[in-house]
PDB file of C-alpha atoms in Angstrom:
ATOM      1  CA  MET Z  27    -288.878  33.348-183.618  1.00 71.00           C
ATOM      2  CA  GLN Z  28    -292.294  34.708-184.585  1.00 80.00           C
ATOM      3  CA  GLN Z  29    -291.485  38.135-183.195  1.00 86.00           C
ATOM      4  CA  LEU Z  30    -288.296  38.333-185.274  1.00 86.00           C
ATOM      5  CA  LEU Z  31    -290.239  37.383-188.475  1.00 85.00           C
ATOM      6  CA  TRP Z  32    -292.855  40.064-187.706  1.00 89.00           C
ATOM      7  CA  PHE Z  33    -290.148  42.635-187.047  1.00 89.00           C
ATOM      8  CA  GLU Z  34    -288.432  41.667-190.353  1.00 89.00           C
ATOM      9  CA  THR Z  35    -291.770  42.053-192.152  1.00 91.00           C
ATOM     10  CA  VAL Z  36    -292.528  45.472-190.674  1.00 93.00           C
ATOM     11  CA  LEU Z  37    -288.999  46.715-191.322  1.00 91.00           C
ATOM     12  CA  LYS Z  38    -288.817  45.598-194.932  1.00 92.00           C
ATOM     13  CA  LEU Z  39    -292.440  46.647-195.687  1.00 93.00           C
ATOM     14  CA  SER Z  40    -292.104  50.114-194.298  1.00 94.00           C
ATOM     15  CA  GLY Z  41    -288.858  50.832-196.095  1.00 90.00           C
ATOM     16  CA  GLY Z  42    -290.093  49.261-199.270  1.00 91.00           C
ATOM     17  CA  LEU Z  43    -293.377  51.164-199.367  1.00 93.00           C
ATOM     18  CA  ALA Z  44    -291.605  54.423-198.549  1.00 92.00           C
ATOM     19  CA  LEU Z  45    -289.177  53.914-201.468  1.00 88.00           C
ATOM     20  CA  ALA Z  46    -291.816  52.681-203.841  1.00 88.00           C
ATOM     21  CA  LEU Z  47    -294.366  55.410-203.146  1.00 90.00           C
ATOM     22  CA  ALA Z  48    -292.196  58.510-202.380  1.00 89.00           C
ATOM     23  CA  PRO Z  49    -288.619  57.831-203.524  1.00 87.00           C
ATOM     24  CA  LEU Z  50    -287.713  61.505-204.112  1.00 87.00           C
ATOM     25  CA  THR Z  51    -288.853  62.500-200.608  1.00 89.00           C
ATOM     26  CA  ILE Z  52    -286.972  59.635-198.979  1.00 87.00           C
ATOM     27  CA  ILE Z  53    -283.802  60.376-201.003  1.00 86.00           C
ATOM     28  CA  ALA Z  54    -283.977  64.061-200.036  1.00 86.00           C
ATOM     29  CA  LEU Z  55    -284.621  63.243-196.314  1.00 86.00           C
ATOM     30  CA  LEU Z  56    -281.713  60.825-196.196  1.00 83.00           C
ATOM     31  CA  GLY Z  57    -279.305  63.056-198.111  1.00 81.00           C
ATOM     32  CA  LEU Z  58    -278.626  60.398-200.671  1.00 80.00           C
ATOM     33  CA  PRO Z  59    -276.951  61.294-204.020  1.00 77.00           C
ATOM     34  CA  ALA Z  60    -279.010  62.939-206.724  1.00 69.00           C
ATOM     35  CA  ALA Z  61    -277.888  60.201-209.141  1.00 68.00           C
ATOM     36  CA  SER Z  62    -280.045  57.730-207.195  1.00 67.00           C
ATOM     37  CA  ARG Z  63    -283.226  59.523-208.281  1.00 67.00           C
ATOM     38  CA  GLY Z  64    -285.279  57.805-210.889  1.00 68.00           C
ATOM     39  CA  PHE Z  65    -286.132  54.213-211.627  1.00 68.00           C
ATOM     40  CA  TRP Z  66    -283.978  52.259-209.212  1.00 76.00           C
ATOM     41  CA  PRO Z  67    -285.325  53.421-205.813  1.00 84.00           C
ATOM     42  CA  ARG Z  68    -288.774  52.199-206.825  1.00 84.00           C
ATOM     43  CA  VAL Z  69    -287.313  48.849-207.924  1.00 79.00           C
ATOM     44  CA  VAL Z  70    -285.489  48.492-204.546  1.00 87.00           C
ATOM     45  CA  GLY Z  71    -288.772  49.425-202.847  1.00 88.00           C
ATOM     46  CA  ALA Z  72    -290.631  46.771-204.762  1.00 88.00           C
ATOM     47  CA  MET Z  73    -288.017  44.158-203.871  1.00 89.00           C
ATOM     48  CA  LEU Z  74    -288.265  45.043-200.165  1.00 92.00           C
ATOM     49  CA  VAL Z  75    -292.060  44.718-200.309  1.00 92.00           C
ATOM     50  CA  GLY Z  76    -291.589  41.287-201.926  1.00 89.00           C
ATOM     51  CA  ILE Z  77    -289.145  40.176-199.200  1.00 91.00           C
ATOM     52  CA  ALA Z  78    -291.641  41.431-196.603  1.00 91.00           C
ATOM     53  CA  ALA Z  79    -294.399  39.422-198.193  1.00 90.00           C
ATOM     54  CA  ALA Z  80    -292.241  36.203-198.236  1.00 88.00           C
ATOM     55  CA  THR Z  81    -291.328  36.796-194.497  1.00 87.00           C
ATOM     56  CA  TYR Z  82    -295.029  37.442-193.693  1.00 87.00           C
ATOM     57  CA  ILE Z  83    -296.018  34.168-195.374  1.00 86.00           C
ATOM     58  CA  GLU Z  84    -293.392  32.291-193.314  1.00 82.00           C
ATOM     59  CA  GLY Z  85    -294.608  33.814-190.082  1.00 78.00           C
ATOM     60  CA  ALA Z  86    -298.367  33.675-190.682  1.00 79.00           C
ATOM     61  CA  LEU Z  87    -298.901  30.310-192.284  1.00 78.00           C
ATOM     62  CA  PRO Z  88    -297.928  27.144-190.435  1.00 79.00           C
ATOM     63  CA  GLY Z  89    -295.868  24.790-192.646  1.00 79.00           C
ATOM     64  CA  SER Z  90    -295.261  27.444-195.269  1.00 77.00           C
ATOM     65  CA  ARG Z  91    -292.223  27.791-197.415  1.00 74.00           C
ATOM     66  CA  GLY Z  92    -291.766  31.554-197.360  1.00 75.00           C
ATOM     67  CA  LEU Z  93    -288.544  33.364-196.536  1.00 80.00           C
ATOM     68  CA  GLY Z  94    -287.466  32.103-193.096  1.00 82.00           C
ATOM     69  CA  LEU Z  95    -284.941  33.378-190.604  1.00 83.00           C
ATOM     70  CA  ALA Z  96    -282.005  31.845-192.418  1.00 86.00           C
ATOM     71  CA  GLY Z  97    -283.002  33.623-195.647  1.00 87.00           C
ATOM     72  CA  CYS Z  98    -283.461  36.862-193.723  1.00 89.00           C
ATOM     73  CA  VAL Z  99    -279.989  36.611-192.260  1.00 90.00           C
ATOM     74  CA  ILE Z 100    -278.494  36.219-195.737  1.00 91.00           C
ATOM     75  CA  VAL Z 101    -280.453  39.116-197.173  1.00 91.00           C
ATOM     76  CA  ASN Z 102    -279.609  41.385-194.188  1.00 92.00           C
ATOM     77  CA  LEU Z 103    -275.897  40.578-194.168  1.00 92.00           C
ATOM     78  CA  ILE Z 104    -275.429  41.062-197.898  1.00 92.00           C
ATOM     79  CA  SER Z 105    -277.357  44.293-197.741  1.00 91.00           C
ATOM     80  CA  ALA Z 106    -275.314  45.540-194.797  1.00 91.00           C
ATOM     81  CA  GLY Z 107    -272.076  44.590-196.502  1.00 91.00           C
ATOM     82  CA  MET Z 108    -273.031  46.404-199.734  1.00 89.00           C
ATOM     83  CA  ILE Z 109    -274.227  49.562-197.903  1.00 89.00           C
ATOM     84  CA  ALA Z 110    -271.025  49.592-195.747  1.00 91.00           C
ATOM     85  CA  ALA Z 111    -268.865  49.222-198.856  1.00 90.00           C
ATOM     86  CA  LEU Z 112    -270.647  52.069-200.626  1.00 86.00           C
ATOM     87  CA  VAL Z 113    -270.492  54.332-197.651  1.00 88.00           C
ATOM     88  CA  THR Z 114    -266.793  53.564-197.105  1.00 91.00           C
ATOM     89  CA  LEU Z 115    -266.115  54.395-200.748  1.00 88.00           C
ATOM     90  CA  ARG Z 116    -268.043  57.676-200.274  1.00 83.00           C
ATOM     91  CA  SER Z 117    -270.427  56.921-203.075  1.00 78.00           C
ATOM     92  CA  ALA Z 118    -273.582  56.288-201.085  1.00 77.00           C
ATOM     93  CA  ALA Z 119    -274.444  59.643-199.483  1.00 80.00           C
ATOM     94  CA  GLU Z 120    -273.676  63.305-200.140  1.00 81.00           C
ATOM     95  CA  THR Z 121    -274.385  64.539-196.562  1.00 85.00           C
ATOM     96  CA  ARG Z 122    -273.230  63.705-193.123  1.00 90.00           C
ATOM     97  CA  ARG Z 123    -276.881  62.982-192.227  1.00 89.00           C
ATOM     98  CA  GLY Z 124    -277.108  60.497-195.103  1.00 86.00           C
ATOM     99  CA  THR Z 125    -273.872  58.810-194.098  1.00 89.00           C
ATOM    100  CA  ALA Z 126    -275.034  58.549-190.458  1.00 92.00           C
ATOM    101  CA  VAL Z 127    -278.384  57.080-191.494  1.00 89.00           C
ATOM    102  CA  LEU Z 128    -276.687  54.460-193.714  1.00 89.00           C
ATOM    103  CA  TRP Z 129    -274.276  53.468-190.969  1.00 94.00           C
ATOM    104  CA  LEU Z 130    -277.131  53.146-188.522  1.00 94.00           C
ATOM    105  CA  LEU Z 131    -278.919  50.875-191.082  1.00 92.00           C
ATOM    106  CA  VAL Z 132    -275.751  48.789-191.362  1.00 94.00           C
ATOM    107  CA  VAL Z 133    -275.606  48.363-187.560  1.00 97.00           C
ATOM    108  CA  LEU Z 134    -279.345  47.591-187.341  1.00 95.00           C
ATOM    109  CA  LEU Z 135    -279.132  44.927-190.086  1.00 93.00           C
ATOM    110  CA  ILE Z 136    -276.157  43.261-188.427  1.00 96.00           C
ATOM    111  CA  VAL Z 137    -277.710  43.279-184.967  1.00 96.00           C
ATOM    112  CA  LEU Z 138    -280.993  41.949-186.338  1.00 93.00           C
ATOM    113  CA  SER Z 139    -279.002  39.191-188.154  1.00 94.00           C
ATOM    114  CA  LEU Z 140    -277.243  38.259-184.876  1.00 95.00           C
ATOM    115  CA  PHE Z 141    -280.610  37.939-183.088  1.00 93.00           C
ATOM    116  CA  GLU Z 142    -281.953  35.832-185.952  1.00 90.00           C
ATOM    117  CA  ILE Z 143    -278.852  33.559-185.947  1.00 92.00           C
ATOM    118  CA  ALA Z 144    -279.373  33.074-182.210  1.00 92.00           C
ATOM    119  CA  HIS Z 145    -282.977  31.996-182.769  1.00 85.00           C
ATOM    120  CA  ALA Z 146    -282.458  29.953-185.946  1.00 73.00           C
TER     121      ALA Z 146
END
């Protein structure tokens, strides 16, 4: 269980910091739509950093009330569902590379959720 919480923390923190600190670079690398440039990628990055902090607290402090595995499963499945819906509707990425990266993220989030459900 601890390894899954640490993996969650690293995954969310790395993505969140990347979006918060260099959103234009990340958007260009992933081939995401130009309309996603601006304020929102930084907000999403900040939310991911917050989720990572809550997960870290749960994994690092015994008896804490941070975001546990059950909360991570919900966040991951809702995120995967929304990304999959946007990719399916062709409003999430402008390039094949962007579409492939987003589908890979959907698969990663679902697989991670399945591991977390097995350990919860």
